[in-house]
Amino acid sequence: MLVSHLEVSAPGKLILCGEHSVVYGKKALASAIDLRTRLTARRSSDRLSTFNMHLLTVDRLIQVTEREFTAIGPVCSLDEGVNKLLAERADREPDKQLEAIRLLLMSTPGLKWAHLSGLCVEVSSELPLAAGLGSSASLSVCLAAMFHLLITPHVQLLTEEERNDINTTAFAIERIFHGQPSGIDNSVACYGNYVVFERGAIIDRFTSSLELPIVVVNSRVAKQTCEQVLKVRRLRERHPVVVDALMNSINEIVTEFVIAIKNAGSEPDELVQRINDLVTLNQGILHSLQVNNLQLANIIGLAAKYGLHGKITGSGGGGCCFIMLDHRPAQCLLDELTSLNFVSFPTKLGCQGVTVENIEF
Ligand code: PMV
């Protein structure tokens, strides 16, 4: 059975707490957000034509012919595929999007040209790129889900086992995009809801009835995660005891944050105050770790002027932060942020993971 029309989507992520300390074996808590990447595949009636993929956000068209598909074999495991592609890079600037597709072509068991022939794929995203909101992971998950469904098409909901497979494939694609990803981004994009991550593995996943109104603010300063991770590593080399104590404190913040979100039924005002405290405590530590910058400090300082609590999300040094809206109207704050050229997105937490929106045969 060949898929004639497929629509899948996957969410971005927000690290609520635990960035940087997660690199040192501590826990991090992340949530799926309601900004999604969407992939639509339609099969043209001309069955002999090429496989086309258009990445709309970067205006990139990737085309694969039958001849190229045949030349890419033989089929290998995901690990072998990643290693082969990384080894082939040599000194060349890698074409990571093309490599991601080549990885899927060489390591999807049972894939035949008939599955791909005439397929026109379009990918769009509501997520800003390179802002720490997991845009590449949501793309990786959509691609992995598409290839999975091309081989095993069905209309039922994705099973847990299928999600595990999609997540494994998406992690391999993330290795192509980022070298050594922790795996937290693709896990959140795949399973959705809230995910607690430790030492490269999911240690807890949960849903919550809590509706935490937040706004994500993009500082519009480009950031490099590896630079910020290196900065913290250098600081830790200079002050190991102090920095380890800060990492342990972040771990305790994550523990309390998880308890707060899970016990969503308790007294709402008290809950909001506890979460606000944890957000500000974590931000203070990130500032001490020197991953704050002028723009992020400015945004979080503005929020404080309105009595609201915010923190960096992700590596810092640029990218995004979030502000807890506290169920109060925050239009003045949002207007002020816009006037300063920052981009804000009111955002929902605990959203669905990868979803098959439509499939036809
Ligand atoms: O900004 P992001 O989404 O790349 O998040 C980085 C999170 C860190 O803890 C700083 C690094 C990592 O690999 O976990």
CSV table of C-alpha atoms and ligand atoms in Angstrom, one decimal:
chain,number,residue,atom,x,y,z
A,1,MET,CA,0.0,0.0,0.0
A,2,LEU,CA,1.4,3.4,-1.0
A,3,VAL,CA,0.8,6.6,0.8
A,4,SER,CA,-0.8,9.2,-1.4
A,5,HIS,CA,-1.1,12.0,1.1
A,6,LEU,CA,0.5,12.4,4.5
A,7,GLU,CA,0.5,15.3,7.1
A,8,VAL,CA,2.5,15.0,10.3
A,9,SER,CA,3.5,17.7,12.8
A,10,ALA,CA,5.9,17.8,15.8
A,11,PRO,CA,6.3,20.4,18.5
A,12,GLY,CA,9.2,22.6,19.6
A,13,LYS,CA,10.5,22.4,23.1
A,14,LEU,CA,11.2,24.7,26.0
A,15,ILE,CA,13.6,23.8,28.8
A,16,LEU,CA,11.8,24.9,31.9
A,17,CYS,CA,14.9,24.3,34.1
A,18,GLY,CA,18.1,22.3,34.2
A,19,GLU,CA,20.0,23.6,31.1
A,20,HIS,CA,23.8,23.5,31.6
A,21,SER,CA,23.6,21.3,34.8
A,22,VAL,CA,22.2,18.5,32.5
A,23,VAL,CA,25.6,18.5,30.8
A,24,TYR,CA,27.0,17.4,34.2
A,25,GLY,CA,24.7,14.5,34.8
A,26,LYS,CA,21.9,16.5,36.6
A,27,LYS,CA,18.2,16.5,35.6
A,28,ALA,CA,16.5,18.9,33.2
A,29,LEU,CA,12.8,19.4,32.7
A,30,ALA,CA,11.5,20.3,29.3
A,31,SER,CA,8.0,20.7,27.8
A,32,ALA,CA,6.5,20.5,24.4
A,33,ILE,CA,5.2,23.8,23.2
A,34,ASP,CA,2.4,24.8,20.8
A,35,LEU,CA,4.7,26.0,18.1
A,36,ARG,CA,5.1,23.2,15.6
A,37,THR,CA,6.9,22.0,12.4
A,38,ARG,CA,4.5,20.6,9.8
A,39,LEU,CA,5.3,18.3,7.0
A,40,THR,CA,2.9,17.6,4.1
A,41,ALA,CA,3.6,14.9,1.5
A,42,ARG,CA,1.5,14.5,-1.7
A,43,ARG,CA,2.1,11.9,-4.4
A,44,SER,CA,1.8,13.2,-7.9
A,45,SER,CA,0.1,11.0,-10.5
A,46,ASP,CA,3.4,10.7,-12.4
A,47,ARG,CA,4.8,7.6,-10.6
A,48,LEU,CA,8.1,7.8,-12.5
A,49,SER,CA,9.0,11.2,-11.2
A,50,THR,CA,11.5,12.2,-8.6
A,51,PHE,CA,11.2,12.6,-4.8
A,52,ASN,CA,11.1,16.3,-3.9
A,53,MET,CA,11.3,18.0,-0.6
A,54,HIS,CA,10.9,21.8,-0.1
A,55,LEU,CA,12.0,23.2,3.3
A,56,LEU,CA,10.0,26.4,3.2
A,57,THR,CA,11.6,28.2,6.2
A,58,VAL,CA,15.0,28.1,4.6
A,59,ASP,CA,13.7,27.9,1.0
A,60,ARG,CA,15.7,24.8,0.2
A,61,LEU,CA,14.7,22.2,-2.4
A,62,ILE,CA,16.1,18.7,-2.2
A,63,GLN,CA,15.5,16.3,-5.1
A,64,VAL,CA,16.3,12.6,-5.3
A,65,THR,CA,16.1,10.7,-8.6
A,66,GLU,CA,15.7,6.9,-8.9
A,67,ARG,CA,19.3,6.6,-10.1
A,68,GLU,CA,20.6,8.5,-7.0
A,69,PHE,CA,18.4,6.4,-4.7
A,70,THR,CA,19.8,3.2,-6.2
A,71,ALA,CA,23.4,4.5,-5.9
A,72,ILE,CA,23.0,5.3,-2.2
A,73,GLY,CA,22.6,1.7,-1.1
A,74,PRO,CA,23.4,-0.7,0.5
A,75,VAL,CA,21.1,-0.4,3.4
A,76,CYS,CA,23.0,0.0,6.7
A,77,SER,CA,22.1,0.7,10.4
A,78,LEU,CA,21.5,4.2,11.6
A,79,ASP,CA,24.8,4.3,13.5
A,80,GLU,CA,26.7,3.1,10.4
A,81,GLY,CA,24.9,5.6,8.3
A,82,VAL,CA,25.7,8.6,10.6
A,83,ASN,CA,29.3,7.5,10.9
A,84,LYS,CA,29.6,7.1,7.1
A,85,LEU,CA,28.1,10.5,6.4
A,86,LEU,CA,30.3,12.2,9.1
A,87,ALA,CA,33.4,10.5,7.7
A,88,GLU,CA,32.6,11.6,4.1
A,89,ARG,CA,32.5,15.3,5.2
A,90,ALA,CA,36.3,15.7,5.3
A,91,ASP,CA,37.0,19.4,5.2
A,92,ARG,CA,33.9,20.3,3.2
A,93,GLU,CA,31.2,22.5,4.6
A,94,PRO,CA,28.5,19.9,5.2
A,95,ASP,CA,25.1,20.0,3.5
A,96,LYS,CA,23.2,18.8,6.6
A,97,GLN,CA,19.7,18.8,5.2
A,98,LEU,CA,20.8,16.6,2.2
A,99,GLU,CA,22.8,14.4,4.6
A,100,ALA,CA,19.6,13.9,6.7
A,101,ILE,CA,17.7,12.6,3.7
A,102,ARG,CA,20.6,10.4,2.6
A,103,LEU,CA,20.7,8.9,6.1
A,104,LEU,CA,17.0,8.0,5.8
A,105,LEU,CA,17.5,6.6,2.4
A,106,MET,CA,20.4,4.4,3.4
A,107,SER,CA,19.1,3.2,6.8
A,108,THR,CA,15.3,2.8,6.5
A,109,PRO,CA,14.8,-1.0,6.3
A,110,GLY,CA,12.4,-2.1,3.5
A,111,LEU,CA,12.5,1.3,1.7
A,112,LYS,CA,11.9,0.9,-2.0
A,113,TRP,CA,11.9,3.6,-4.8
A,114,ALA,CA,8.1,3.0,-5.2
A,115,HIS,CA,7.6,4.5,-1.6
A,116,LEU,CA,9.3,7.8,-2.7
A,117,SER,CA,8.6,8.1,-6.4
A,118,GLY,CA,6.5,11.2,-7.2
A,119,LEU,CA,6.3,12.3,-3.6
A,120,CYS,CA,6.3,16.1,-3.1
A,121,VAL,CA,7.1,17.1,0.5
A,122,GLU,CA,6.7,20.5,2.0
A,123,VAL,CA,8.0,21.4,5.4
A,124,SER,CA,7.0,24.6,7.2
A,125,SER,CA,7.6,25.7,10.8
A,126,GLU,CA,6.2,28.1,13.3
A,127,LEU,CA,9.5,27.8,15.3
A,128,PRO,CA,12.2,30.4,15.0
A,129,LEU,CA,15.5,28.8,13.8
A,130,ALA,CA,18.5,28.5,16.0
A,131,ALA,CA,16.7,30.1,19.0
A,132,GLY,CA,16.9,27.1,21.4
A,133,LEU,CA,13.2,26.1,20.8
A,134,GLY,CA,14.1,22.8,19.2
A,135,SER,CA,13.3,23.6,15.5
A,136,SER,CA,15.7,21.1,14.1
A,137,ALA,CA,14.5,18.3,16.4
A,138,SER,CA,10.9,18.9,15.4
A,139,LEU,CA,12.0,18.7,11.7
A,140,SER,CA,14.0,15.5,12.5
A,141,VAL,CA,11.0,13.9,14.1
A,142,CYS,CA,8.7,14.8,11.2
A,143,LEU,CA,11.1,13.3,8.7
A,144,ALA,CA,11.5,10.2,10.8
A,145,ALA,CA,7.8,9.8,11.2
A,146,MET,CA,7.2,10.3,7.4
A,147,PHE,CA,9.7,7.6,6.5
A,148,HIS,CA,8.2,5.3,9.1
A,149,LEU,CA,4.7,5.8,7.7
A,150,LEU,CA,5.8,5.4,4.1
A,151,ILE,CA,7.0,1.9,5.0
A,152,THR,CA,4.3,0.9,7.5
A,153,PRO,CA,1.2,3.0,6.5
A,154,HIS,CA,-1.8,2.9,8.8
A,155,VAL,CA,-4.5,5.1,10.1
A,156,GLN,CA,-4.3,4.2,13.8
A,157,LEU,CA,-2.6,6.4,16.4
A,158,LEU,CA,1.2,5.9,16.7
A,159,THR,CA,2.0,3.2,19.2
A,160,GLU,CA,4.6,3.6,22.0
A,161,GLU,CA,6.9,1.2,20.1
A,162,GLU,CA,6.5,3.3,16.9
A,163,ARG,CA,7.3,6.5,18.8
A,164,ASN,CA,10.4,4.8,20.2
A,165,ASP,CA,11.6,3.9,16.7
A,166,ILE,CA,10.8,7.4,15.4
A,167,ASN,CA,12.7,8.9,18.3
A,168,THR,CA,15.8,6.7,17.6
A,169,THR,CA,15.8,7.7,14.0
A,170,ALA,CA,15.3,11.4,14.9
A,171,PHE,CA,18.2,11.3,17.3
A,172,ALA,CA,20.4,10.0,14.5
A,173,ILE,CA,19.3,12.9,12.3
A,174,GLU,CA,20.0,15.3,15.2
A,175,ARG,CA,23.6,13.8,15.2
A,176,ILE,CA,23.9,14.9,11.6
A,177,PHE,CA,22.6,18.4,12.5
A,178,HIS,CA,24.4,18.9,15.8
A,179,GLY,CA,27.2,16.4,16.3
A,180,GLN,CA,26.6,15.4,19.9
A,181,PRO,CA,23.0,16.3,20.9
A,182,SER,CA,21.8,15.3,24.3
A,183,GLY,CA,18.6,13.9,22.8
A,184,ILE,CA,16.3,16.0,24.9
A,185,ASP,CA,14.9,18.0,22.0
A,186,ASN,CA,14.0,15.0,19.8
A,187,SER,CA,12.5,13.2,22.8
A,188,VAL,CA,10.2,16.2,23.6
A,189,ALA,CA,9.2,16.6,19.9
A,190,CYS,CA,8.4,12.9,19.7
A,191,TYR,CA,6.6,12.1,23.0
A,192,GLY,CA,5.3,15.6,23.8
A,193,ASN,CA,4.0,16.7,27.2
A,194,TYR,CA,6.7,17.1,29.9
A,195,VAL,CA,10.0,15.2,29.8
A,196,VAL,CA,12.6,14.8,32.6
A,197,PHE,CA,16.0,14.0,31.1
A,198,GLU,CA,19.2,12.8,32.9
A,199,ARG,CA,22.5,11.4,31.5
A,200,GLY,CA,21.2,11.2,28.0
A,201,ALA,CA,18.0,9.3,28.9
A,202,ILE,CA,14.4,10.1,29.6
A,203,ILE,CA,13.8,9.3,33.3
A,204,ASP,CA,10.2,10.6,33.5
A,205,ARG,CA,7.4,11.7,31.2
A,206,PHE,CA,4.1,13.1,32.4
A,207,THR,CA,1.1,15.2,31.5
A,208,SER,CA,-0.3,17.9,33.7
A,209,SER,CA,-3.6,19.6,34.1
A,210,LEU,CA,-1.8,22.8,35.0
A,211,GLU,CA,-2.2,25.6,32.5
A,212,LEU,CA,0.9,27.8,33.0
A,213,PRO,CA,0.5,30.9,30.9
A,214,ILE,CA,3.9,31.9,29.7
A,215,VAL,CA,5.4,34.1,27.0
A,216,VAL,CA,8.5,33.1,25.1
A,217,VAL,CA,10.7,36.1,24.1
A,218,ASN,CA,13.3,35.8,21.3
A,219,SER,CA,16.2,38.2,22.0
A,220,ARG,CA,17.1,37.9,18.3
A,221,VAL,CA,20.7,37.5,19.3
A,222,ALA,CA,22.2,34.5,17.5
A,223,LYS,CA,23.7,32.0,20.0
A,224,GLN,CA,25.9,29.0,19.7
A,225,THR,CA,25.1,26.3,22.3
A,226,CYS,CA,28.6,24.9,22.1
A,227,GLU,CA,30.2,28.3,23.0
A,228,GLN,CA,28.0,28.7,26.1
A,229,VAL,CA,28.6,25.1,27.2
A,230,LEU,CA,32.4,25.7,26.8
A,231,LYS,CA,32.1,28.9,28.8
A,232,VAL,CA,30.5,27.1,31.7
A,233,ARG,CA,33.1,24.3,31.4
A,234,ARG,CA,35.9,26.9,31.7
A,235,LEU,CA,34.2,28.5,34.7
A,236,ARG,CA,33.9,25.1,36.4
A,237,GLU,CA,37.6,24.4,35.7
A,238,ARG,CA,38.4,27.6,37.6
A,239,HIS,CA,35.9,27.1,40.4
A,240,PRO,CA,34.9,23.4,40.6
A,241,VAL,CA,33.5,23.3,44.1
A,242,VAL,CA,31.4,26.5,43.6
A,243,VAL,CA,30.1,25.5,40.2
A,244,ASP,CA,29.2,22.0,41.3
A,245,ALA,CA,27.3,23.4,44.2
A,246,LEU,CA,25.3,25.6,41.7
A,247,MET,CA,24.7,22.6,39.5
A,248,ASN,CA,23.4,20.7,42.5
A,249,SER,CA,21.1,23.6,43.4
A,250,ILE,CA,19.7,23.5,39.8
A,251,ASN,CA,19.0,19.8,40.3
A,252,GLU,CA,17.0,20.6,43.4
A,253,ILE,CA,15.1,23.2,41.4
A,254,VAL,CA,14.2,20.6,38.8
A,255,THR,CA,13.0,18.2,41.5
A,256,GLU,CA,10.7,20.9,43.0
A,257,PHE,CA,9.5,22.1,39.6
A,258,VAL,CA,8.4,18.6,38.7
A,259,ILE,CA,6.6,18.1,42.0
A,260,ALA,CA,4.9,21.5,41.5
A,261,ILE,CA,3.7,20.7,37.9
A,262,LYS,CA,2.6,17.1,38.9
A,263,ASN,CA,0.6,18.4,41.9
A,264,ALA,CA,-1.3,20.8,39.7
A,265,GLY,CA,-4.4,20.3,41.8
A,266,SER,CA,-3.0,22.1,44.9
A,267,GLU,CA,-3.8,25.7,45.9
A,268,PRO,CA,-3.3,27.7,42.6
A,269,ASP,CA,-1.9,30.9,44.1
A,270,GLU,CA,0.6,29.0,46.2
A,271,LEU,CA,1.6,26.9,43.2
A,272,VAL,CA,2.2,30.0,41.0
A,273,GLN,CA,4.3,31.5,43.7
A,274,ARG,CA,6.4,28.3,44.1
A,275,ILE,CA,7.0,28.1,40.3
A,276,ASN,CA,7.8,31.8,40.1
A,277,ASP,CA,10.4,31.4,42.9
A,278,LEU,CA,11.9,28.4,41.1
A,279,VAL,CA,12.1,30.3,37.8
A,280,THR,CA,13.9,33.3,39.5
A,281,LEU,CA,16.2,31.0,41.5
A,282,ASN,CA,17.2,29.2,38.3
A,283,GLN,CA,17.7,32.4,36.4
A,284,GLY,CA,20.0,33.7,39.2
A,285,ILE,CA,22.2,30.7,38.9
A,286,LEU,CA,22.3,30.9,35.1
A,287,HIS,CA,23.4,34.5,35.5
A,288,SER,CA,26.1,33.4,38.0
A,289,LEU,CA,27.2,30.8,35.3
A,290,GLN,CA,27.7,33.8,33.0
A,291,VAL,CA,25.3,32.7,30.2
A,292,ASN,CA,23.1,35.8,30.6
A,293,ASN,CA,23.6,38.6,28.1
A,294,LEU,CA,22.5,42.2,27.9
A,295,GLN,CA,19.3,41.6,25.9
A,296,LEU,CA,18.1,38.6,28.0
A,297,ALA,CA,18.9,40.6,31.2
A,298,ASN,CA,16.9,43.5,29.7
A,299,ILE,CA,13.9,41.3,28.9
A,300,ILE,CA,13.9,39.6,32.3
A,301,GLY,CA,14.4,43.0,34.0
A,302,LEU,CA,11.4,44.5,32.2
A,303,ALA,CA,9.3,41.5,33.3
A,304,ALA,CA,10.4,42.1,36.9
A,305,LYS,CA,9.2,45.8,36.5
A,306,TYR,CA,5.7,44.3,36.0
A,307,GLY,CA,6.2,41.9,38.9
A,308,LEU,CA,6.7,38.9,36.6
A,309,HIS,CA,9.3,36.2,36.7
A,310,GLY,CA,11.4,35.0,33.8
A,311,LYS,CA,14.4,33.0,32.9
A,312,ILE,CA,16.7,32.0,30.0
A,313,THR,CA,15.7,28.8,28.2
A,314,GLY,CA,18.4,26.8,26.6
A,315,SER,CA,22.0,27.7,26.4
A,316,GLY,CA,21.7,31.5,26.9
A,317,GLY,CA,24.1,34.0,25.4
A,318,GLY,CA,21.3,34.9,23.1
A,319,GLY,CA,18.3,32.9,21.9
A,320,CYS,CA,15.1,32.9,24.0
A,321,CYS,CA,13.9,33.4,27.5
A,322,PHE,CA,10.4,32.9,29.0
A,323,ILE,CA,8.2,34.9,31.3
A,324,MET,CA,5.6,33.4,33.6
A,325,LEU,CA,2.5,35.5,33.0
A,326,ASP,CA,0.9,34.8,36.3
A,327,HIS,CA,-2.7,34.8,34.9
A,328,ARG,CA,-2.5,38.6,34.8
A,329,PRO,CA,-2.9,40.7,31.6
A,330,ALA,CA,0.5,41.5,30.3
A,331,GLN,CA,-0.3,43.6,27.3
A,332,CYS,CA,1.9,46.5,28.5
A,333,LEU,CA,4.9,44.3,28.9
A,334,LEU,CA,4.3,42.7,25.4
A,335,ASP,CA,4.0,46.1,23.8
A,336,GLU,CA,7.1,47.3,25.5
A,337,LEU,CA,9.0,44.2,24.3
A,338,THR,CA,7.8,44.8,20.8
A,339,SER,CA,8.8,48.4,20.8
A,340,LEU,CA,12.3,47.2,21.8
A,341,ASN,CA,12.3,44.9,18.7
A,342,PHE,CA,12.0,41.6,20.7
A,343,VAL,CA,9.7,39.0,19.4
A,344,SER,CA,7.3,37.4,21.9
A,345,PHE,CA,5.1,34.3,21.5
A,346,PRO,CA,2.4,33.5,24.1
A,347,THR,CA,3.0,29.8,24.4
A,348,LYS,CA,1.2,26.8,25.8
A,349,LEU,CA,3.1,24.0,27.6
A,350,GLY,CA,2.6,20.2,27.8
A,351,CYS,CA,1.5,19.9,24.1
A,352,GLN,CA,1.2,16.8,22.0
A,353,GLY,CA,4.2,15.1,20.6
A,354,VAL,CA,4.5,13.9,17.0
A,355,THR,CA,1.0,13.7,15.5
A,356,VAL,CA,-0.3,12.2,12.2
A,357,GLU,CA,-2.7,14.9,11.1
A,358,ASN,CA,-3.9,13.1,8.0
A,359,ILE,CA,-3.0,10.0,6.0
A,360,GLU,CA,-4.5,8.6,2.8
A,361,PHE,CA,-3.6,5.7,0.6
B,1,PMV,O1,19.7,26.2,23.5
B,1,PMV,P1,19.6,24.8,23.3
B,1,PMV,O2,18.3,24.3,23.0
B,1,PMV,O3,20.7,24.3,22.4
B,1,PMV,O4,19.8,24.1,24.7
B,1,PMV,C1,21.1,23.7,25.2
B,1,PMV,C2,20.9,23.1,26.6
B,1,PMV,C3,22.3,22.9,27.3
B,1,PMV,O5,22.0,22.3,28.5
B,1,PMV,C4,23.0,24.2,27.5
B,1,PMV,C5,23.2,22.0,26.4
B,1,PMV,C6,22.8,20.6,26.3
B,1,PMV,O6,23.3,19.9,25.4
B,1,PMV,O7,22.0,20.1,27.1
